[in-house]
XYZ file of C-alpha atoms in Angstrom:
745
model
C -27.241 -33.096 4.246
C -25.429 -31.862 6.898
C -23.376 -35.038 7.799
C -22.788 -35.687 4.344
C -19.156 -33.896 4.331
C -18.290 -35.298 7.494
C -19.202 -38.981 6.527
C -17.386 -38.232 2.900
C -14.116 -36.949 4.683
C -14.119 -39.212 7.776
C -13.971 -42.274 4.732
C -11.384 -40.778 3.002
C -9.044 -40.199 6.118
C -10.280 -44.178 7.294
C -8.417 -45.194 3.606
C -5.516 -42.824 3.894
C -4.644 -44.681 7.136
C -4.490 -47.815 5.851
C -3.046 -47.150 3.094
C 0.333 -48.624 1.893
C 2.719 -48.073 -0.569
C 3.624 -50.823 -3.029
C 6.722 -49.319 -4.705
C 9.976 -49.685 -3.670
C 11.796 -46.849 -1.756
C 13.350 -44.799 -4.344
C 13.350 -41.297 -3.104
C 14.428 -39.516 0.708
C 13.266 -36.696 2.303
C 15.431 -33.605 4.128
C 14.888 -31.707 6.905
C 16.217 -28.516 8.726
C 16.472 -25.070 10.568
C 17.266 -21.763 8.831
C 18.960 -18.858 11.146
C 20.575 -15.763 10.572
C 23.944 -15.719 10.626
C 24.236 -12.553 12.385
C 21.789 -12.821 15.126
C 21.243 -16.778 15.497
C 17.641 -15.939 15.160
C 15.378 -18.526 13.133
C 14.167 -17.000 9.881
C 10.622 -17.854 8.738
C 9.461 -17.719 5.143
C 12.984 -18.741 3.589
C 12.210 -20.637 0.352
C 13.987 -23.915 -0.064
C 14.065 -24.880 -3.731
C 15.374 -28.225 -5.676
C 15.818 -26.354 -9.014
C 16.750 -29.170 -10.893
C 13.392 -31.117 -9.415
C 11.240 -27.946 -9.395
C 9.747 -28.519 -6.091
C 10.725 -27.218 -2.454
C 9.016 -25.695 0.742
C 9.594 -22.716 2.522
C 10.623 -22.310 6.541
C 7.772 -21.901 8.967
C 7.657 -19.476 11.807
C 10.033 -21.635 13.737
C 12.721 -21.734 10.768
C 12.140 -25.324 9.831
C 11.463 -27.041 6.676
C 10.914 -30.296 5.597
C 10.787 -31.913 1.469
C 9.904 -35.211 1.042
C 9.716 -37.579 -2.156
C 13.278 -36.478 -3.335
C 14.701 -38.634 -5.963
C 17.800 -40.394 -4.682
C 21.354 -39.024 -5.399
C 23.277 -35.840 -5.618
C 21.380 -32.575 -5.444
C 21.129 -28.983 -5.191
C 19.434 -27.053 -2.611
C 19.114 -23.423 -2.939
C 17.950 -20.960 -0.193
C 16.723 -17.669 -0.761
C 15.225 -14.731 1.357
C 14.639 -11.014 0.005
C 17.159 -9.164 1.911
C 19.988 -11.931 2.415
C 22.611 -13.681 0.256
C 21.426 -16.487 -1.151
C 22.949 -19.773 -0.212
C 23.456 -22.995 -2.560
C 24.348 -26.396 -1.609
C 24.783 -30.083 -2.759
C 23.704 -32.839 -0.604
C 23.274 -36.391 -1.055
C 19.615 -38.018 -0.879
C 19.313 -41.542 0.595
C 16.383 -43.884 -0.377
C 14.209 -44.215 2.675
C 15.556 -42.083 4.773
C 15.063 -38.146 6.162
C 18.856 -36.218 6.676
C 18.915 -33.011 8.169
C 20.475 -30.106 6.454
C 21.028 -26.650 7.832
C 21.292 -23.538 6.396
C 22.808 -19.952 7.778
C 22.148 -16.927 5.812
C 23.686 -13.678 5.793
C 22.279 -10.082 5.601
C 23.013 -8.796 1.891
C 23.961 -5.185 1.046
C 21.372 -3.855 -1.442
C 22.911 -4.618 -4.247
C 20.564 -2.645 -7.391
C 20.744 -5.625 -10.096
C 19.838 -8.341 -7.861
C 16.588 -9.935 -8.410
C 15.697 -12.948 -6.267
C 12.560 -14.797 -7.110
C 10.036 -16.082 -4.274
C 7.506 -18.348 -4.108
C 7.284 -18.295 -0.078
C 3.102 -17.769 0.188
C 2.856 -20.752 -2.639
C 5.631 -23.135 -1.266
C 4.770 -23.181 2.378
C 1.043 -23.652 2.233
C 0.626 -26.376 -0.403
C -2.851 -27.562 0.615
C -4.380 -24.337 2.493
C -5.785 -22.248 0.251
C -6.416 -19.096 1.972
C -3.496 -18.905 4.653
C -1.467 -15.756 4.011
C 2.231 -14.935 6.319
C 2.814 -11.360 7.078
C 6.195 -10.546 7.929
C 7.953 -8.162 9.745
C 9.345 -6.207 6.307
C 5.478 -6.189 5.316
C 4.016 -4.687 8.048
C 7.231 -1.514 7.786
C 6.138 -1.201 4.411
C 2.768 0.025 4.973
C 2.778 3.773 5.866
C 2.043 4.300 9.335
C -1.084 5.746 11.052
C 1.105 7.341 13.504
C 2.607 3.976 14.170
C 3.422 0.686 12.385
C 0.617 -1.692 13.056
C 0.049 -5.533 12.396
C -4.099 -4.805 12.335
C -3.652 -2.312 9.578
C -1.415 -4.411 7.493
C -3.752 -7.228 7.747
C -6.732 -4.842 6.690
C -4.720 -4.305 3.228
C -5.198 -8.242 2.418
C -7.930 -8.875 -0.059
C -11.323 -10.482 1.962
C -10.478 -8.148 4.818
C -12.798 -4.967 5.317
C -11.863 -1.947 8.070
C -14.935 0.080 8.727
C -13.366 3.476 9.731
C -9.938 5.178 9.684
C -10.636 5.534 13.912
C -10.757 1.655 14.758
C -8.113 -0.947 13.479
C -10.889 -3.650 14.233
C -11.445 -5.470 10.947
C -14.085 -8.299 9.362
C -13.138 -11.374 7.339
C -15.279 -12.526 4.655
C -18.608 -11.254 6.090
C -17.752 -12.258 9.933
C -18.152 -10.209 13.041
C -15.087 -8.655 14.740
C -15.475 -11.586 17.791
C -15.334 -14.200 15.220
C -11.561 -13.770 14.643
C -9.171 -15.508 17.217
C -6.150 -13.527 18.188
C -3.162 -15.839 19.129
C 0.272 -14.313 20.436
C 2.908 -17.303 20.795
C 0.265 -19.491 22.157
C -1.818 -16.964 23.903
C -5.056 -16.035 23.610
C -5.994 -12.581 23.432
C -9.780 -11.327 23.908
C -9.302 -7.235 23.554
C -6.248 -6.848 21.469
C -6.418 -2.902 20.821
C -5.080 0.445 22.228
C -7.079 3.656 22.484
C -10.764 2.758 21.441
C -9.330 0.571 18.803
C -7.205 3.020 16.870
C -4.205 0.352 17.011
C -3.630 -3.111 18.542
C -1.241 -3.825 21.685
C 1.194 -6.053 19.726
C 4.007 -3.446 19.118
C 5.415 -3.888 15.454
C 8.988 -4.196 16.355
C 8.440 -6.826 18.400
C 6.712 -9.068 15.705
C 8.280 -11.743 13.826
C 5.282 -12.838 11.631
C 1.622 -13.639 11.718
C -0.263 -15.983 9.664
C -3.508 -15.096 8.646
C -6.571 -17.644 8.015
C -9.188 -16.699 6.413
C -10.872 -19.676 6.055
C -10.762 -23.520 5.294
C -8.817 -24.273 8.568
C -6.524 -27.002 8.526
C -7.966 -29.429 11.456
C -5.273 -28.040 14.268
C -7.740 -24.803 14.448
C -11.130 -24.269 15.693
C -13.164 -22.342 18.129
C -13.722 -19.394 15.798
C -16.092 -19.102 12.447
C -14.128 -16.506 10.569
C -10.390 -16.061 10.942
C -7.167 -17.082 12.886
C -4.490 -14.551 13.260
C -1.401 -16.731 14.768
C 1.259 -14.037 15.615
C 4.535 -14.893 16.600
C 7.082 -12.696 18.286
C 11.032 -12.435 17.576
C 13.619 -14.309 19.588
C 15.802 -12.168 20.310
C 19.364 -11.657 19.516
C 21.520 -14.930 20.268
C 24.823 -13.513 19.526
C 25.061 -9.912 21.242
C 23.224 -7.347 23.404
C 21.005 -4.884 20.867
C 18.201 -2.951 20.815
C 15.819 -0.035 19.552
C 14.335 3.661 20.847
C 11.614 5.006 19.137
C 9.671 8.312 20.101
C 6.773 9.041 17.787
C 3.842 11.544 18.439
C 1.982 9.122 20.558
C 4.446 7.272 22.326
C 7.696 5.972 23.330
C 9.170 2.711 23.068
C 11.672 0.347 23.829
C 13.028 -2.903 22.469
C 16.255 -4.949 23.984
C 17.142 -8.410 23.086
C 20.382 -10.373 24.011
C 21.852 -13.764 24.555
C 21.265 -16.123 27.710
C 23.824 -17.767 28.995
C 21.990 -21.121 28.335
C 22.865 -21.072 24.468
C 19.524 -18.993 24.271
C 18.185 -15.761 23.900
C 15.928 -12.816 25.211
C 13.688 -10.027 24.349
C 11.948 -7.165 25.865
C 9.362 -4.573 24.313
C 7.956 -1.563 25.953
C 6.013 0.689 24.949
C 4.524 4.182 26.735
C 1.979 6.614 25.507
C 3.142 10.922 26.173
C 1.303 12.448 23.912
C -2.773 12.211 22.887
C -2.934 15.051 20.393
C -2.643 13.181 17.605
C -4.974 10.165 18.790
C -7.508 12.790 19.821
C -7.301 13.882 15.930
C -8.669 10.417 15.340
C -11.533 10.604 17.233
C -12.293 14.059 17.023
C -12.916 14.828 20.553
C -11.223 15.906 23.743
C -10.601 12.801 25.020
C -6.974 11.791 27.191
C -5.530 8.792 26.326
C -3.561 6.614 28.178
C -1.906 3.286 27.912
C 0.819 0.923 27.820
C 1.723 -2.640 26.055
C 4.927 -5.034 27.403
C 5.726 -8.170 25.391
C 8.648 -10.551 26.804
C 10.136 -13.504 25.284
C 13.107 -15.668 26.585
C 14.579 -19.088 24.768
C 16.649 -22.067 26.038
C 17.402 -24.619 23.396
C 16.512 -27.932 23.898
C 19.131 -30.249 21.468
C 20.304 -29.177 18.531
C 16.648 -28.068 16.821
C 14.945 -27.906 20.202
C 13.772 -25.066 22.024
C 11.978 -24.317 24.971
C 10.330 -20.739 24.954
C 8.696 -18.386 27.877
C 6.187 -15.914 27.105
C 5.220 -13.054 28.538
C 2.037 -9.834 27.519
C 0.827 -7.303 29.661
C -1.171 -4.106 28.249
C -3.522 -1.530 29.845
C -5.544 1.422 28.819
C -7.501 4.205 30.432
C -9.809 6.889 28.971
C -10.370 9.435 31.453
C -12.653 12.433 29.923
C -12.036 15.996 31.402
C -15.888 16.359 32.164
C -17.230 14.529 34.775
C -20.796 13.638 32.802
C -18.496 11.349 29.861
C -17.844 8.069 31.399
C -14.394 6.470 32.277
C -13.149 3.011 29.996
C -10.262 0.859 31.543
C -9.135 -2.401 30.463
C -6.094 -4.311 30.568
C -4.725 -7.755 29.031
C -2.109 -10.271 31.177
C -0.902 -13.503 29.455
C 1.568 -15.927 30.350
C 2.893 -18.844 28.083
C 5.385 -21.586 28.051
C 5.836 -23.303 24.603
C 8.161 -26.167 23.306
C 9.485 -27.314 19.801
C 11.392 -30.262 19.112
C 12.262 -32.357 16.204
C 13.191 -35.904 17.502
C 14.779 -38.671 15.024
C 14.341 -36.306 12.225
C 10.700 -37.725 11.805
C 8.723 -36.388 14.486
C 8.001 -32.778 15.263
C 6.659 -31.852 18.876
C 4.957 -28.435 19.485
C 3.079 -27.797 22.823
C 1.652 -24.576 24.610
C 0.493 -23.719 28.149
C -0.800 -20.464 28.778
C -2.953 -18.485 31.058
C -4.402 -15.094 29.925
C -6.647 -12.524 31.640
C -8.990 -9.688 30.288
C -10.811 -6.915 32.179
C -12.853 -4.142 30.815
C -14.829 -1.591 32.584
C -16.813 1.086 32.008
C -17.923 3.695 34.966
C -20.605 6.044 34.197
C -19.256 8.707 36.641
C -21.647 11.590 37.043
C -24.020 10.675 33.713
C -27.090 8.955 34.891
C -28.021 7.771 31.442
C -25.072 5.210 31.102
C -24.950 2.246 33.173
C -21.656 0.432 34.369
C -20.423 -2.432 32.423
C -17.832 -5.222 33.377
C -15.750 -8.060 31.605
C -13.480 -10.311 32.560
C -12.507 -13.526 30.853
C -9.730 -15.812 32.414
C -8.473 -18.410 30.184
C -6.412 -21.676 30.835
C -5.241 -22.910 27.911
C -2.963 -26.339 26.370
C -2.316 -27.510 23.071
C 0.064 -30.503 22.145
C 0.421 -31.693 18.569
C 2.665 -33.888 17.101
C 3.668 -34.450 13.176
C 4.968 -37.408 11.691
C 7.221 -37.145 8.152
C 7.662 -39.839 5.942
C 10.462 -39.751 3.318
C 7.985 -40.127 0.181
C 6.583 -36.253 1.635
C 3.604 -37.777 2.910
C 3.122 -36.438 6.946
C 0.593 -37.264 9.781
C -0.610 -34.678 12.159
C -2.509 -35.213 15.578
C -3.130 -33.216 18.529
C -5.278 -32.454 21.282
C -6.371 -28.916 23.290
C -8.314 -27.901 26.243
C -9.143 -24.449 27.228
C -10.996 -23.765 30.985
C -12.526 -19.709 30.287
C -14.407 -17.887 33.120
C -16.551 -15.490 32.501
C -17.370 -12.552 34.625
C -19.946 -9.936 33.306
C -22.284 -7.480 34.336
C -24.523 -5.378 32.254
C -27.996 -4.036 32.046
C -30.188 -5.218 29.069
C -32.451 -3.359 26.711
C -35.430 -4.509 29.432
C -33.107 -2.156 32.388
C -32.999 -5.323 33.864
C -29.171 -5.756 35.512
C -27.107 -9.199 34.601
C -24.457 -9.572 37.149
C -23.133 -13.475 36.274
C -20.120 -15.533 36.413
C -19.644 -18.517 34.515
C -16.994 -21.551 33.483
C -16.930 -23.112 30.084
C -15.003 -26.000 28.676
C -13.775 -26.367 25.309
C -11.565 -29.347 24.281
C -10.267 -30.551 21.052
C -8.944 -33.360 19.734
C -7.882 -33.636 15.882
C -6.108 -35.854 13.334
C -5.024 -34.607 9.742
C -3.206 -36.451 6.736
C -1.443 -35.195 4.069
C -0.874 -36.789 1.239
C 2.090 -35.438 -1.177
C 4.038 -38.564 -2.473
C 1.659 -38.405 -5.816
C 2.459 -35.154 -7.109
C 1.430 -32.787 -8.817
C -1.363 -33.901 -6.739
C -1.785 -33.111 -2.756
C -4.450 -33.747 -0.657
C -5.019 -33.228 3.338
C -7.703 -34.416 4.823
C -8.371 -33.650 8.693
C -10.988 -34.123 11.101
C -11.527 -32.178 14.469
C -14.132 -32.901 17.441
C -15.072 -31.351 20.594
C -14.895 -34.114 23.173
C -17.653 -32.780 25.596
C -19.676 -32.121 22.656
C -20.020 -35.781 21.985
C -22.433 -36.001 25.425
C -23.957 -32.924 25.065
C -27.605 -32.752 23.135
C -25.815 -30.994 20.153
C -23.514 -34.053 19.103
C -23.488 -32.563 15.897
C -21.150 -29.928 17.137
C -18.773 -32.655 17.776
C -17.728 -33.137 14.107
C -15.405 -31.080 11.749
C -14.119 -32.194 8.974
C -11.853 -30.549 6.643
C -10.916 -30.842 3.242
C -7.741 -29.232 1.274
C -7.003 -30.455 -2.135
C -3.862 -28.913 -4.448
C -2.680 -30.086 -8.396
C 0.184 -28.444 -9.456
C -0.730 -27.921 -13.211
C 3.387 -26.747 -13.925
C 5.889 -25.396 -11.429
C 4.553 -21.749 -11.497
C 0.813 -22.600 -11.264
C -1.530 -24.198 -9.219
C -4.898 -25.211 -8.506
C -6.709 -25.681 -5.190
C -9.570 -26.421 -3.407
C -10.739 -26.753 0.345
C -13.983 -27.317 2.625
C -14.046 -26.526 6.285
C -16.618 -27.009 9.169
C -16.229 -24.739 12.435
C -18.176 -24.144 15.273
C -17.801 -21.302 18.152
C -19.268 -20.887 21.578
C -17.925 -17.734 22.621
C -19.462 -14.181 21.445
C -19.470 -10.403 22.833
C -22.215 -8.312 23.527
C -21.939 -5.413 20.821
C -24.732 -3.251 18.927
C -24.012 -3.497 15.583
C -25.426 0.032 15.147
C -22.562 1.595 16.953
C -20.271 3.509 14.800
C -17.649 2.705 17.204
C -17.611 0.012 19.848
C -16.030 1.507 23.021
C -17.005 -1.712 25.198
C -17.299 -5.488 24.443
C -18.451 -7.693 26.622
C -17.210 -11.819 26.549
C -20.203 -14.394 27.215
C -19.936 -18.123 26.420
C -23.541 -19.733 24.996
C -25.359 -21.512 27.571
C -25.084 -25.120 27.785
C -27.533 -26.831 25.880
C -27.716 -24.287 23.404
C -26.044 -24.947 19.529
C -22.854 -23.759 18.762
C -22.397 -21.159 15.955
C -21.480 -22.932 12.812
C -20.447 -22.064 9.660
C -19.245 -24.216 6.462
C -16.464 -22.605 4.240
C -16.398 -23.563 0.558
C -12.785 -22.346 -1.096
C -11.879 -22.213 -5.031
C -8.677 -20.578 -6.186
C -5.455 -20.579 -8.357
C -1.993 -19.230 -7.386
C 1.637 -19.330 -8.504
C 4.344 -16.773 -9.924
C 4.086 -14.507 -12.746
C 7.014 -16.532 -14.937
C 8.208 -13.337 -17.406
C 8.517 -11.136 -13.638
C 10.923 -12.691 -11.244
C 9.818 -12.046 -8.203
C 6.067 -11.575 -8.754
C 3.359 -13.989 -7.555
C -0.823 -13.963 -7.574
C -3.439 -15.507 -6.025
C -7.165 -15.874 -7.186
C -10.097 -17.122 -5.245
C -14.018 -17.320 -4.822
C -15.214 -18.496 -1.581
C -18.957 -19.244 0.150
C -19.492 -19.140 3.763
C -22.818 -20.462 5.155
C -23.484 -19.430 8.704
C -26.056 -21.192 11.104
C -27.246 -20.140 14.840
C -25.571 -17.135 14.619
C -26.329 -15.203 18.409
C -27.162 -11.524 17.969
C -28.544 -8.940 20.234
C -32.486 -8.688 20.693
C -33.117 -4.930 19.661
C -36.641 -5.847 20.035
C -36.464 -6.782 23.501
C -39.002 -4.925 26.059
C -39.624 -7.237 28.798
C -37.202 -8.840 31.387
C -38.723 -12.475 30.323
C -38.006 -11.375 26.500
C -34.472 -13.488 25.823
C -31.334 -11.301 25.270
C -30.503 -12.817 22.277
C -31.899 -14.211 19.163
C -30.696 -16.562 16.592
C -30.124 -15.643 12.968
C -28.250 -16.989 9.771
C -26.228 -15.508 7.417
C -23.858 -15.781 4.538
C -20.768 -14.605 2.410
C -19.474 -15.042 -0.669
C -17.086 -12.745 -2.939
C -13.842 -13.497 -5.407
C -10.651 -11.815 -3.983
C -7.353 -11.021 -6.162
C -3.761 -10.417 -5.042
C -0.664 -9.710 -6.843
C 2.346 -9.104 -5.204
C 6.161 -8.276 -6.333
C 9.179 -8.803 -4.003
C 12.693 -7.315 -5.093
C 15.804 -5.551 -3.176
C 14.779 -2.439 -4.372
C 11.234 -2.316 -4.488
C 7.785 -3.878 -3.226
C 4.637 -3.906 -4.764
C 0.986 -4.944 -3.646
C -2.337 -5.073 -5.231
C -5.232 -6.913 -3.409
C -9.268 -6.478 -4.942
C -12.075 -8.160 -3.215
C -15.734 -8.102 -4.269
C -17.927 -9.451 -1.519
C -21.541 -9.788 -0.451
C -22.791 -10.384 3.132
C -26.118 -10.859 4.866
C -27.816 -11.608 7.821
C -31.165 -13.111 8.431
C -33.258 -12.732 11.823
C -36.686 -14.233 11.478
C -38.279 -12.895 8.266
C -36.261 -9.676 8.154
C -32.710 -9.699 6.061
C -30.426 -7.031 6.439
C -26.479 -6.138 5.626
C -24.475 -5.729 8.413
C -22.578 -2.907 8.458
C -19.490 -4.214 7.515
C -20.849 -5.677 3.783
C -18.458 -3.704 1.498
C -18.810 -4.551 -2.228
C -15.440 -3.224 -3.740
C -12.512 -2.787 -1.653
C -9.084 -1.906 -3.618
C -5.500 -1.452 -1.987
C -2.384 -0.635 -3.761
C 1.419 -0.592 -1.944
C 4.266 0.775 -3.659
C 7.774 0.712 -1.879
C 10.755 1.957 -3.218
C 14.765 2.429 -2.006
C 15.975 4.891 -4.300
C 19.505 4.800 -2.262
C 21.182 3.570 -0.147
C 19.234 4.521 3.411
C 16.034 5.607 1.809
C 12.801 4.169 1.837
C 9.702 5.183 0.128
C 6.433 3.761 0.806
C 2.848 4.551 -0.652
C -0.588 3.246 -0.448
C -4.024 4.122 -2.228
C -7.042 2.664 -0.565
C -10.362 2.334 -2.324
C -13.832 1.115 -0.767
C -17.385 1.613 -1.868
C -19.963 2.236 0.308
C -20.911 0.885 3.670
C -24.785 0.109 4.491
C -26.042 2.200 7.513
C -29.746 3.245 8.732
C -30.809 6.190 7.424
C -32.387 9.410 9.654
C -36.014 9.910 8.344
C -37.293 12.391 10.800
C -37.553 13.563 14.784
C -39.943 14.240 16.579
C -40.182 15.384 20.553
C -40.531 12.419 22.888
C -42.415 12.983 26.205
C -40.532 11.574 29.199
C -43.602 11.841 31.625
C -41.412 12.955 34.051
C -44.344 15.029 35.885
C -46.551 12.331 36.605
C -44.540 11.381 39.788
C -43.560 14.735 41.085
C -46.684 16.713 41.017
C -45.990 18.737 37.693
C -47.967 16.937 35.220
C -47.307 16.723 31.679
C -49.548 19.001 29.250
C -46.612 21.508 29.139
C -43.863 19.146 28.730
C -41.659 19.776 25.977
C -39.917 16.535 25.585
C -36.709 15.531 23.847
C -35.352 15.215 20.502
C -35.712 11.755 19.489
C -34.214 10.266 16.103
C -36.404 8.549 13.702
C -34.639 5.845 11.857
C -35.345 4.023 8.443
C -34.922 0.514 7.512
C -32.012 -1.052 8.793
C -28.847 -0.356 6.901
C -30.987 0.380 4.050
C -28.581 3.160 3.304
C -25.104 3.486 1.853
C -22.367 5.904 2.445
C -20.257 7.613 -0.066
C -17.467 6.134 -2.031
C -13.963 6.054 0.061
C -10.410 6.940 -0.885
C -7.296 7.876 0.341
C -3.537 7.874 -0.278
C -0.493 7.505 2.530
C 2.863 8.470 1.739
C 5.804 7.948 4.164
C 9.719 8.768 4.096
C 12.248 7.381 5.995
C 16.095 8.045 6.130
C 18.635 5.522 7.779
C 22.388 7.322 9.166
C 24.606 4.569 9.901
C 27.100 5.815 12.624
C 29.838 3.684 14.029
C 27.597 1.481 16.305
C 24.514 3.282 16.440
C 22.091 3.533 13.265
C 19.525 6.510 13.163
C 15.899 6.406 11.309
C 14.013 9.490 10.482
C 10.929 8.772 9.073
C 7.829 11.224 8.342
C 4.091 10.037 6.989
C 1.204 12.193 5.980
C -2.111 10.299 5.915
C -5.016 11.288 3.453
C -2.578 12.860 1.420
C -4.942 14.932 -1.090
C -7.346 15.567 2.261
C -10.119 13.474 1.064
C -13.420 13.938 3.000
C -14.295 10.614 3.768
C -17.850 10.491 5.702
C -17.735 8.610 8.938
C -21.372 8.658 10.058
C -24.363 11.258 10.291
C -24.628 12.274 14.499
C -28.027 11.021 15.100
C -28.901 14.013 17.555
C -28.079 16.801 15.268
C -27.732 15.324 11.774
C -24.589 16.640 11.361
C -22.052 15.134 9.163
C -18.970 13.208 10.588
C -15.829 12.900 8.439
C -12.898 10.763 9.072
C -9.430 11.774 9.146
C -8.156 14.956 7.293
C -4.846 15.402 6.271
C -2.425 14.406 8.828
C 1.641 14.583 8.851
C 3.412 12.301 11.497
C 6.939 12.109 12.663
C 8.900 9.305 14.095
C 12.454 8.941 15.028
C 14.286 5.547 15.613
C 17.633 4.704 17.030
C 19.057 1.094 16.665
C 22.294 -0.181 18.191
């Protein structure tokens, strides 16, 4: 049965490759690039629409769009994006040809009565059912937890669970935190968190867009079981020098950008912590934080539509307590990448990336003899190349190749008090092919296959085949039905204790050669479209089932050095998700709801992991009451998360007197907590409201923005955990006001 889906999709793919059209050429295609008229930056999520034909597409992160199977003759194209004046152009489509149609959009002054319908989430991803883009505007509309943050915005999406206010770590559709692949401009980032995970290392001002793939991945994505977060940074202003300066209660940051002499642009974003009083309220202890991050990018044009880009990322964190009894944490990231985007002969799209990334994390016990030192380091060399061929009838072929050569160094003491200090090299390769059939509207079918070449020669050759299938049917211009299936594998894991309330240190290790990969099958059904009687509103409803096998978990029953450090587990997650979004120049609204179930089985024992949340609800409202004013509100509700209950205490004898001659008859022992069945309890319901208000002041050449935010407006006592030493209840964030000041020039 495991090979049935692979054989079926491979057969369909083979038929697609030999398919030829017997009909005469009566249609053509159009492709183009959309840019900002003031900055020259390429715009993503622009909706390119043909009103008479009821068809269209949305631009990708490179500002590129393609529409095929357009009837020949004079056609009208309409380009729209919230915040920009719409552009309408007439264009003649020639049969059997793909022609170029570029747009330049001008930022629009806020008009109170203008409404622009946007269907970007559906038009851009016709056969991709669980991919959602997040724009810079959507990041800014979520009330800030001190600073705007991408990962806290991702947490409001349906199917995504965050387990605390303290950490921006997230879990997608029942998958672990190490099952999320984080990509920044083609560079793999292994630890994307600052300050114990309170927020990410990606400055929101530097982000152009992030694609969140929650399942049913197309063939070009692999190597993780649960999600892919594909982040793209801003290109920079191609026309003039400009920048932003920002000061919050945590850090100061600056973003500078401008043109290059070679018809290109550059951008640099720098952030440095200066104050840590607010962060200490997050973790509820006196812990000095020190962090920084730097994101850089430079672009050079290669022809009319091509671009060569250089990317960099540096970040560092250091946490040193005033008490020598508390350990010291230090971790850093360094990444370099080179990417190329090029359109050739109007029919070929080439994208390639070469990158190197390094992550190093270290825990130093200092004076605490009860804590052991830990080290985790990853050096990753990565290459990815892809080519897409566009047919004038709308069909597309895609093929690509990737290789990854990571080296892992790790040191830790396992449960049997045995030190492991190892260095391993690993290799991952991927070759993929996909075919998107779009000529038979209203049907669209995407068939794909992905394979790890090295796995073909290993004892686990079944890991080498990953079939992919996506199907959509447009019931009308405003409604689409979708289904997808994908098989994925993963050969990297982190050593984490699922019982830890906050994971302070994670060690990446590869699965041993010869051992089977972690594996998951994604099954997804959904419907999405536009609410026709409310301009600008779209919706999405999905049901999913994820079957996981060969999961690697830490062996908590290890008592001897000969016992394995890890055990294998199975798992499954399933649920339904609803998403509703309204876009308007004056206001924004979003509602997301998830009903999810997640379980793990180790041997004969089945339990719910700590991120198994039944109900999640997020409501976000944004409003511009007058020019320069922004008011944003978020209300979040979550049912209780699982936890292991304290059922009692006893005094555990250490028998220290056996070796120093004092004996142990009079030994008092130390208190030891007794826990009940794993995760058999549920924390109380969680809910919280956040509000932010900002006012912009425009001067001759400077724009000043003042912002005030309040977290947990009605001071809800949301339970975090029970202290296992004292039994004391620990709550999450209380009522917390913050301020932010930004200067733009």
